mmCIF file of C-alpha atoms in Angstrom:
data_model
loop_
_atom_site.group_PDB
_atom_site.id
_atom_site.type_symbol
_atom_site.label_atom_id
_atom_site.label_comp_id
_atom_site.label_asym_id
_atom_site.label_seq_id
_atom_site.Cartn_x
_atom_site.Cartn_y
_atom_site.Cartn_z
ATOM 1 C CA MET A 1 40.638 85.327 -48.110
ATOM 2 C CA PRO A 2 37.421 86.916 -47.335
ATOM 3 C CA PHE A 3 36.021 86.258 -43.984
ATOM 4 C CA HIS A 4 32.422 86.274 -42.522
ATOM 5 C CA PRO A 5 30.450 89.148 -40.771
ATOM 6 C CA ILE A 6 28.669 89.728 -37.555
ATOM 7 C CA PHE A 7 25.868 92.157 -37.506
ATOM 8 C CA ALA A 8 24.326 94.587 -35.423
ATOM 9 C CA ALA A 9 21.315 96.906 -36.227
ATOM 10 C CA THR A 10 21.776 100.420 -35.075
ATOM 11 C CA GLY A 11 19.856 100.652 -32.047
ATOM 12 C CA ALA A 12 18.915 97.296 -31.772
ATOM 13 C CA ALA A 13 21.137 94.117 -31.009
ATOM 14 C CA MET A 14 20.545 91.215 -33.451
ATOM 15 C CA LEU A 15 21.026 87.552 -32.222
ATOM 16 C CA PRO A 16 24.267 86.393 -33.423
ATOM 17 C CA LEU A 17 23.903 83.268 -35.770
ATOM 18 C CA LEU A 18 26.362 80.583 -36.518
ATOM 19 C CA GLY A 19 25.361 78.144 -38.971
ATOM 20 C CA ALA A 20 26.358 74.795 -40.319
ATOM 21 C CA TYR A 21 26.827 72.685 -43.060
ATOM 22 C CA PRO A 22 26.418 68.893 -43.359
ATOM 23 C CA VAL A 23 25.231 66.206 -45.426
ATOM 24 C CA SER A 24 24.182 62.757 -44.965
ATOM 25 C CA ALA A 25 23.844 60.090 -47.593
ATOM 26 C CA LEU A 26 22.618 62.388 -50.176
ATOM 27 C CA GLN A 27 23.566 60.036 -53.304
ATOM 28 C CA ASP A 28 21.433 57.171 -51.669
ATOM 29 C CA ALA A 29 18.804 59.530 -50.578
ATOM 30 C CA ALA A 30 15.288 58.477 -51.193
ATOM 31 C CA PRO A 31 13.492 60.000 -53.604
ATOM 32 C CA GLY A 32 10.138 62.013 -52.996
ATOM 33 C CA VAL A 33 11.145 63.124 -49.218
ATOM 34 C CA SER A 34 9.395 66.392 -49.176
ATOM 35 C CA GLN A 35 11.194 67.483 -46.185
ATOM 36 C CA THR A 36 14.575 67.628 -47.531
ATOM 37 C CA GLU A 37 16.226 69.574 -49.877
ATOM 38 C CA VAL A 38 19.107 68.955 -51.899
ATOM 39 C CA VAL A 39 21.092 71.339 -53.580
ATOM 40 C CA GLU A 40 24.228 71.098 -55.818
ATOM 41 C CA VAL A 41 27.167 73.484 -54.555
ATOM 42 C CA GLN A 42 29.849 75.090 -56.221
ATOM 43 C CA LYS A 43 33.415 75.775 -54.814
ATOM 44 C CA ASP A 44 34.424 79.292 -54.787
ATOM 45 C CA LEU A 45 38.238 80.055 -54.848
ATOM 46 C CA ASN A 46 38.766 79.948 -51.036
ATOM 47 C CA LEU A 47 37.063 76.558 -50.823
ATOM 48 C CA ARG A 48 33.704 77.393 -49.268
ATOM 49 C CA MET A 49 30.183 76.667 -50.710
ATOM 50 C CA THR A 50 27.781 78.593 -52.819
ATOM 51 C CA VAL A 51 24.257 77.636 -53.476
ATOM 52 C CA PRO A 52 21.876 78.858 -56.177
ATOM 53 C CA VAL A 53 19.159 81.000 -54.697
ATOM 54 C CA HIS A 54 16.049 82.884 -55.946
ATOM 55 C CA ILE A 55 14.816 86.067 -54.497
ATOM 56 C CA ALA A 56 11.372 87.225 -55.682
ATOM 57 C CA ASP A 57 11.354 84.797 -58.717
ATOM 58 C CA ASN A 58 14.707 86.191 -59.917
ATOM 59 C CA GLY A 59 17.757 84.206 -60.059
ATOM 60 C CA PRO A 60 19.602 82.018 -59.785
ATOM 61 C CA PHE A 61 21.896 83.986 -57.632
ATOM 62 C CA HIS A 62 25.232 82.346 -56.153
ATOM 63 C CA PHE A 63 25.606 82.783 -52.554
ATOM 64 C CA LEU A 64 27.988 81.638 -50.004
ATOM 65 C CA ILE A 65 27.205 79.103 -47.085
ATOM 66 C CA ASP A 66 28.618 81.086 -44.099
ATOM 67 C CA THR A 67 28.256 79.384 -40.588
ATOM 68 C CA GLY A 68 30.124 82.020 -39.237
ATOM 69 C CA ALA A 69 27.746 84.839 -40.328
ATOM 70 C CA GLU A 70 24.646 85.636 -38.242
ATOM 71 C CA ARG A 71 22.942 87.271 -40.788
ATOM 72 C CA THR A 72 22.087 86.840 -44.634
ATOM 73 C CA VAL A 73 23.863 89.295 -46.691
ATOM 74 C CA LEU A 74 22.945 90.784 -50.218
ATOM 75 C CA SER A 75 25.441 92.045 -52.431
ATOM 76 C CA ARG A 76 24.676 95.767 -53.546
ATOM 77 C CA ASP A 77 24.585 94.882 -57.298
ATOM 78 C CA VAL A 78 21.673 92.254 -56.680
ATOM 79 C CA ALA A 79 20.059 94.849 -54.546
ATOM 80 C CA SER A 80 20.130 97.125 -57.345
ATOM 81 C CA GLN A 81 18.701 94.689 -59.960
ATOM 82 C CA LEU A 82 15.879 93.918 -57.891
ATOM 83 C CA LYS A 83 15.286 97.500 -56.995
ATOM 84 C CA LEU A 84 15.516 96.922 -53.243
ATOM 85 C CA THR A 85 16.060 100.304 -51.356
ATOM 86 C CA PRO A 86 17.736 100.812 -48.187
ATOM 87 C CA VAL A 87 15.409 101.033 -45.147
ATOM 88 C CA SER A 88 17.890 101.497 -42.213
ATOM 89 C CA LYS A 89 21.420 101.468 -41.634
ATOM 90 C CA GLY A 90 23.595 99.051 -39.085
ATOM 91 C CA THR A 91 27.024 98.356 -38.105
ATOM 92 C CA LEU A 92 28.587 94.845 -39.528
ATOM 93 C CA ILE A 93 31.389 93.491 -37.455
ATOM 94 C CA GLY A 94 33.858 91.444 -39.834
ATOM 95 C CA ILE A 95 36.875 89.393 -38.946
ATOM 96 C CA ALA A 96 39.050 92.898 -39.470
ATOM 97 C CA GLY A 97 36.951 95.210 -38.115
ATOM 98 C CA SER A 98 33.497 97.133 -37.766
ATOM 99 C CA GLN A 99 31.735 99.022 -40.757
ATOM 100 C CA ALA A 100 28.422 100.852 -41.453
ATOM 101 C CA VAL A 101 26.156 99.236 -43.633
ATOM 102 C CA ASP A 102 22.916 99.781 -45.258
ATOM 103 C CA ILE A 103 19.937 97.295 -44.664
ATOM 104 C CA VAL A 104 17.305 96.289 -47.041
ATOM 105 C CA ASP A 105 14.332 94.229 -46.457
ATOM 106 C CA VAL A 106 13.833 90.833 -48.367
ATOM 107 C CA ASP A 107 10.388 89.345 -48.349
ATOM 108 C CA GLN A 108 11.519 86.027 -49.555
ATOM 109 C CA ILE A 109 14.740 83.783 -50.440
ATOM 110 C CA ASP A 110 14.041 80.416 -51.982
ATOM 111 C CA LEU A 111 16.799 77.943 -51.612
ATOM 112 C CA GLY A 112 15.657 74.770 -53.552
ATOM 113 C CA ARG A 113 12.160 74.020 -52.303
ATOM 114 C CA ARG A 114 12.698 76.073 -49.158
ATOM 115 C CA SER A 115 11.920 79.326 -48.469
ATOM 116 C CA PHE A 116 12.751 81.945 -45.899
ATOM 117 C CA TYR A 117 11.060 85.158 -45.251
ATOM 118 C CA GLY A 118 10.944 88.536 -43.716
ATOM 119 C CA LEU A 119 14.632 88.787 -43.523
ATOM 120 C CA SER A 120 16.694 91.992 -43.004
ATOM 121 C CA ALA A 121 19.861 92.055 -45.216
ATOM 122 C CA PRO A 122 23.057 94.307 -45.016
ATOM 123 C CA LEU A 123 24.377 95.359 -48.216
ATOM 124 C CA LEU A 124 28.304 94.671 -49.203
ATOM 125 C CA ASP A 125 30.259 94.689 -52.543
ATOM 126 C CA GLU A 126 30.371 91.866 -54.321
ATOM 127 C CA ALA A 127 34.072 91.885 -54.951
ATOM 128 C CA ASN A 128 34.410 91.781 -51.253
ATOM 129 C CA ILE A 129 32.182 88.881 -50.874
ATOM 130 C CA GLY A 130 33.278 86.803 -53.904
ATOM 131 C CA ALA A 131 29.541 86.002 -54.613
ATOM 132 C CA ASP A 132 25.918 87.400 -54.926
ATOM 133 C CA GLY A 133 25.368 87.134 -51.312
ATOM 134 C CA ILE A 134 25.958 85.034 -47.969
ATOM 135 C CA ILE A 135 23.459 82.729 -46.350
ATOM 136 C CA GLY A 136 23.524 83.025 -42.816
ATOM 137 C CA LEU A 137 22.392 81.454 -39.658
ATOM 138 C CA ASP A 138 19.171 83.350 -39.722
ATOM 139 C CA SER A 139 18.311 81.297 -42.834
ATOM 140 C CA LEU A 140 19.331 78.119 -41.206
ATOM 141 C CA GLN A 141 18.343 78.134 -37.492
ATOM 142 C CA GLY A 142 16.396 75.176 -36.139
ATOM 143 C CA GLN A 143 17.564 72.712 -39.097
ATOM 144 C CA ARG A 144 20.015 70.087 -39.666
ATOM 145 C CA VAL A 145 22.343 71.119 -42.620
ATOM 146 C CA LEU A 146 24.832 68.560 -44.085
ATOM 147 C CA LEU A 147 27.582 69.193 -46.305
ATOM 148 C CA ASP A 148 28.714 65.938 -48.470
ATOM 149 C CA PHE A 149 32.301 66.791 -49.540
ATOM 150 C CA ASP A 150 32.656 63.579 -51.491
ATOM 151 C CA HIS A 151 29.754 64.707 -53.655
ATOM 152 C CA ASN A 152 29.724 68.324 -53.505
ATOM 153 C CA ARG A 153 26.185 68.521 -52.398
ATOM 154 C CA MET A 154 24.211 70.299 -49.572
ATOM 155 C CA ALA A 155 21.112 69.056 -47.763
ATOM 156 C CA ILE A 156 18.752 70.777 -45.544
ATOM 157 C CA GLY A 157 15.803 69.415 -43.250
ATOM 158 C CA ASP A 158 14.743 67.526 -40.070
ATOM 159 C CA ALA A 159 17.331 65.030 -38.739
ATOM 160 C CA HIS A 160 15.105 62.053 -39.405
ATOM 161 C CA ASP A 161 14.684 62.844 -43.175
ATOM 162 C CA LEU A 162 18.354 63.180 -43.453
ATOM 163 C CA GLY A 163 19.196 59.845 -42.360
ATOM 164 C CA GLY A 164 19.380 60.381 -38.424
ATOM 165 C CA ASN A 165 22.932 59.812 -37.040
ATOM 166 C CA TYR A 166 23.683 56.813 -39.233
ATOM 167 C CA GLY A 167 27.005 56.730 -40.541
ATOM 168 C CA TYR A 168 28.593 59.453 -38.618
ATOM 169 C CA GLU A 169 31.558 57.817 -36.225
ATOM 170 C CA ILE A 170 31.876 60.997 -34.272
ATOM 171 C CA VAL A 171 29.057 62.903 -32.457
ATOM 172 C CA VAL A 172 29.973 66.016 -30.526
ATOM 173 C CA ARG A 173 27.732 67.847 -28.097
ATOM 174 C CA ALA A 174 27.705 71.740 -28.076
ATOM 175 C CA ARG A 175 26.421 74.522 -26.009
ATOM 176 C CA ARG A 176 24.441 77.154 -27.493
ATOM 177 C CA GLN A 177 25.160 80.958 -27.240
ATOM 178 C CA SER A 178 23.587 83.694 -28.896
ATOM 179 C CA GLY A 179 22.193 80.978 -31.407
ATOM 180 C CA GLN A 180 25.681 79.382 -32.341
ATOM 181 C CA LEU A 181 26.937 75.998 -31.366
ATOM 182 C CA ILE A 182 29.999 75.833 -29.410
ATOM 183 C CA MET A 183 32.202 72.781 -28.805
ATOM 184 C CA THR A 184 33.964 73.221 -25.492
ATOM 185 C CA ASN A 185 36.023 70.296 -24.875
ATOM 186 C CA ALA A 186 38.628 70.460 -27.814
ATOM 187 C CA LEU A 187 42.394 70.620 -27.081
ATOM 188 C CA VAL A 188 44.563 72.403 -29.170
ATOM 189 C CA ASP A 189 48.566 71.155 -27.910
ATOM 190 C CA GLY A 190 46.626 70.273 -24.665
ATOM 191 C CA VAL A 191 45.288 73.676 -24.327
ATOM 192 C CA ARG A 192 41.448 73.383 -23.606
ATOM 193 C CA THR A 193 39.617 75.444 -26.418
ATOM 194 C CA ASP A 194 36.336 76.401 -27.582
ATOM 195 C CA VAL A 195 35.642 75.598 -31.130
ATOM 196 C CA ILE A 196 33.075 76.889 -33.723
ATOM 197 C CA ILE A 197 32.515 75.327 -37.185
ATOM 198 C CA ASP A 198 33.099 78.206 -39.653
ATOM 199 C CA THR A 199 32.501 77.543 -43.496
ATOM 200 C CA GLY A 200 33.054 81.184 -44.121
ATOM 201 C CA ALA A 201 36.641 81.045 -43.402
ATOM 202 C CA GLU A 202 39.359 79.225 -45.704
ATOM 203 C CA THR A 203 41.678 78.811 -42.661
ATOM 204 C CA SER A 204 41.195 78.236 -39.271
ATOM 205 C CA ILE A 205 41.490 81.297 -36.726
ATOM 206 C CA GLY A 206 42.517 81.471 -33.362
ATOM 207 C CA ASN A 207 42.068 84.093 -31.008
ATOM 208 C CA VAL A 208 44.888 86.277 -28.853
ATOM 209 C CA ALA A 209 44.090 83.932 -25.983
ATOM 210 C CA LEU A 210 44.747 80.695 -27.529
ATOM 211 C CA GLN A 211 48.111 82.416 -29.036
ATOM 212 C CA THR A 212 49.081 83.376 -25.836
ATOM 213 C CA ALA A 213 48.355 79.954 -24.174
ATOM 214 C CA LEU A 214 50.246 77.990 -26.983
ATOM 215 C CA ARG A 215 53.327 80.328 -26.571
ATOM 216 C CA LYS A 216 53.003 81.502 -30.374
ATOM 217 C CA ARG A 217 53.240 85.037 -29.428
ATOM 218 C CA HIS A 218 55.941 85.609 -31.876
ATOM 219 C CA PRO A 219 55.194 83.536 -34.945
ATOM 220 C CA ASP A 220 57.514 82.992 -37.701
ATOM 221 C CA MET A 221 55.010 84.374 -40.438
ATOM 222 C CA GLN A 222 52.505 86.673 -40.767
ATOM 223 C CA THR A 223 49.444 86.818 -43.298
ATOM 224 C CA GLN A 224 46.729 89.286 -44.239
ATOM 225 C CA LEU A 225 43.124 88.078 -43.437
ATOM 226 C CA ILE A 226 40.734 90.043 -45.768
ATOM 227 C CA SER A 227 36.980 90.416 -44.465
ATOM 228 C CA VAL A 228 33.946 90.627 -46.553
ATOM 229 C CA THR A 229 33.864 94.474 -45.569
ATOM 230 C CA GLY A 230 36.974 94.722 -47.766
ATOM 231 C CA GLN A 231 38.886 95.366 -44.579
ATOM 232 C CA GLN A 232 42.442 93.807 -43.697
ATOM 233 C CA ILE A 233 43.896 92.445 -40.516
ATOM 234 C CA THR A 234 47.486 91.019 -39.934
ATOM 235 C CA ALA A 235 47.445 87.540 -38.553
ATOM 236 C CA GLY A 236 50.379 85.543 -37.346
ATOM 237 C CA VAL A 237 50.783 81.945 -38.552
ATOM 238 C CA GLY A 238 51.495 79.063 -36.263
ATOM 239 C CA MET A 239 50.943 75.269 -36.391
ATOM 240 C CA ALA A 240 49.002 73.300 -33.765
ATOM 241 C CA ARG A 241 50.350 69.606 -33.837
ATOM 242 C CA ARG A 242 47.150 68.011 -32.405
ATOM 243 C CA LEU A 243 43.852 69.253 -32.367
ATOM 244 C CA GLU A 244 41.529 66.745 -30.396
ATOM 245 C CA LEU A 245 37.937 67.265 -30.462
ATOM 246 C CA GLY A 246 35.350 64.678 -29.043
ATOM 247 C CA GLY A 247 37.451 61.582 -29.804
ATOM 248 C CA LEU A 248 39.165 62.690 -33.130
ATOM 249 C CA THR A 249 42.428 64.014 -33.757
ATOM 250 C CA LEU A 250 43.847 66.419 -36.510
ATOM 251 C CA THR A 251 47.410 66.864 -36.888
ATOM 252 C CA ASN A 252 49.419 69.808 -38.358
ATOM 253 C CA THR A 253 46.538 72.249 -38.323
ATOM 254 C CA VAL A 254 47.656 75.607 -39.562
ATOM 255 C CA ILE A 255 46.011 78.195 -37.525
ATOM 256 C CA ALA A 256 45.947 82.208 -38.187
ATOM 257 C CA PHE A 257 46.254 84.327 -34.766
ATOM 258 C CA ALA A 258 44.385 87.679 -34.734
ATOM 259 C CA ALA A 259 42.615 89.799 -32.443
ATOM 260 C CA ALA A 260 39.485 89.780 -34.347
ATOM 261 C CA PRO A 261 36.481 91.503 -33.223
ATOM 262 C CA PRO A 262 34.023 88.522 -33.598
ATOM 263 C CA PHE A 263 35.598 86.687 -30.927
ATOM 264 C CA GLU A 264 34.567 89.618 -28.464
ATOM 265 C CA LYS A 265 31.389 90.228 -29.929
ATOM 266 C CA LEU A 266 30.798 86.183 -29.022
ATOM 267 C CA GLY A 267 32.278 86.821 -25.742
ATOM 268 C CA LEU A 268 34.874 84.337 -26.558
ATOM 269 C CA ASP A 269 38.015 86.775 -26.254
ATOM 270 C CA LYS A 270 39.053 85.715 -22.834
ATOM 271 C CA ARG A 271 39.774 82.361 -23.079
ATOM 272 C CA PRO A 272 41.213 80.175 -25.975
ATOM 273 C CA ALA A 273 38.808 79.867 -28.948
ATOM 274 C CA LEU A 274 39.232 78.664 -32.637
ATOM 275 C CA LEU A 275 37.187 79.421 -35.572
ATOM 276 C CA LEU A 276 37.512 75.921 -37.540
ATOM 277 C CA GLY A 277 37.775 76.494 -41.409
ATOM 278 C CA MET A 278 37.139 74.806 -44.565
ATOM 279 C CA THR A 279 40.573 73.490 -44.914
ATOM 280 C CA GLN A 280 40.146 71.312 -41.980
ATOM 281 C CA LEU A 281 36.258 70.331 -42.766
ATOM 282 C CA ARG A 282 37.117 69.065 -46.228
ATOM 283 C CA LEU A 283 39.255 66.396 -44.397
ATOM 284 C CA PHE A 284 36.052 64.400 -43.692
ATOM 285 C CA HIS A 285 33.304 62.594 -45.982
ATOM 286 C CA ARG A 286 30.352 64.587 -44.489
ATOM 287 C CA VAL A 287 30.074 67.098 -41.727
ATOM 288 C CA ALA A 288 26.617 67.956 -40.103
ATOM 289 C CA ILE A 289 25.535 70.594 -37.625
ATOM 290 C CA ASP A 290 22.220 69.974 -36.031
ATOM 291 C CA PHE A 291 20.794 73.124 -34.307
ATOM 292 C CA ASP A 292 17.877 71.287 -32.507
ATOM 293 C CA SER A 293 19.886 68.712 -30.778
ATOM 294 C CA ARG A 294 22.997 70.960 -30.478
ATOM 295 C CA LYS A 295 25.409 68.061 -32.066
ATOM 296 C CA VAL A 296 28.094 68.376 -34.556
ATOM 297 C CA MET A 297 28.649 65.127 -36.358
ATOM 298 C CA PHE A 298 31.728 63.803 -38.750
ATOM 299 C CA ASP A 299 32.074 61.130 -41.171
ATOM 300 C CA LEU A 300 35.341 59.975 -41.090
ATOM 301 C CA PRO A 301 37.740 59.474 -44.110
ATOM 302 C CA ASP A 302 38.540 55.809 -45.042
ATOM 303 C CA ASP A 303 41.976 56.243 -44.110
ATOM 304 C CA ALA A 304 41.312 57.242 -40.390
ATOM 305 C CA MET A 305 38.912 54.512 -40.045
ATOM 306 C CA ALA A 306 41.765 51.729 -41.572
ATOM 307 C CA SER A 307 44.643 53.238 -39.290
ATOM 308 C CA THR A 308 43.860 55.154 -36.140
ATOM 309 C CA ARG A 309 47.349 56.254 -35.569
ATOM 310 C CA ARG A 310 48.762 56.907 -38.885
ATOM 311 C CA ASN A 311 50.437 60.522 -39.201
ATOM 312 C CA ILE A 312 49.205 61.823 -42.730
ATOM 313 C CA GLY A 313 49.894 65.219 -41.777
ATOM 314 C CA SER A 314 46.980 68.110 -41.611
ATOM 315 C CA ARG A 315 44.727 65.253 -41.851
ATOM 316 C CA LEU A 316 42.573 63.034 -39.477
ATOM 317 C CA LEU A 317 44.735 60.863 -37.268
ATOM 318 C CA ASP A 318 42.680 58.867 -34.952
ATOM 319 C CA THR A 319 39.138 58.799 -33.738
ATOM 320 C CA GLY A 320 39.593 57.600 -30.407
ATOM 321 C CA TYR A 321 36.482 55.262 -30.638
#
């Protein structure tokens, strides 16, 4: 289960970024909307999203969508194929530790009809990434990115072009920190917790402060979290009965607890914090993260709308609306 990197360049701090993936009614999207880009996505083995990208008229390459990664990352194989040579070195902070990496300059990356220019991308091994590269927040800031899990499609564009807020029963305001959106008023079994949407993680990851607050210092189970750097870290596994966020409630949420370096890098190591992974996100029809308005929106599954108090284990329980 690979997890995302945080990146810092040698001698200069890089802005930490955290992306988002959402999608509005793509199946009904009107044709000819020039500002909206719809991209077919594929699932990798860890239930994350991959999208086809082109680099310098080469491709398509299959990149992961990782809202927990601050930088766009290339595999060494892709860099070699494109004859991109390292221009500097940096330090990449993954879920299991830090690692020195080579950095290449990428003039242009094309995602559908959208292009991103002038990127500095760390290099990692394809075997550890599980894809040709990673689309991080440096390629997604200032936009709304939508994930439509029902139709396995992604849209990127302005909020207006993606249908506004229509159809989202839950809208959660977030604060911006180092380019990331953090939802601050969540409750995990009654413990106030900061929550970040992380499409690069299969399972949800809690920090040590959350583990201590939940009195799960000695969980019955352990697991190994594997970073995209290839490093591993041991994590305890616990279960949260209720995760309440903006009026919705998830029940029986599995959480891996670890002293993961990204929490400290983001200033979230002293108080309870949670990276909400793809297992939980896929419980919804759609999830939208809007970086302009600092909102995260959820389109609830039908069973949650029909019965707001029905325990369906590890799925949406109630909306609170």
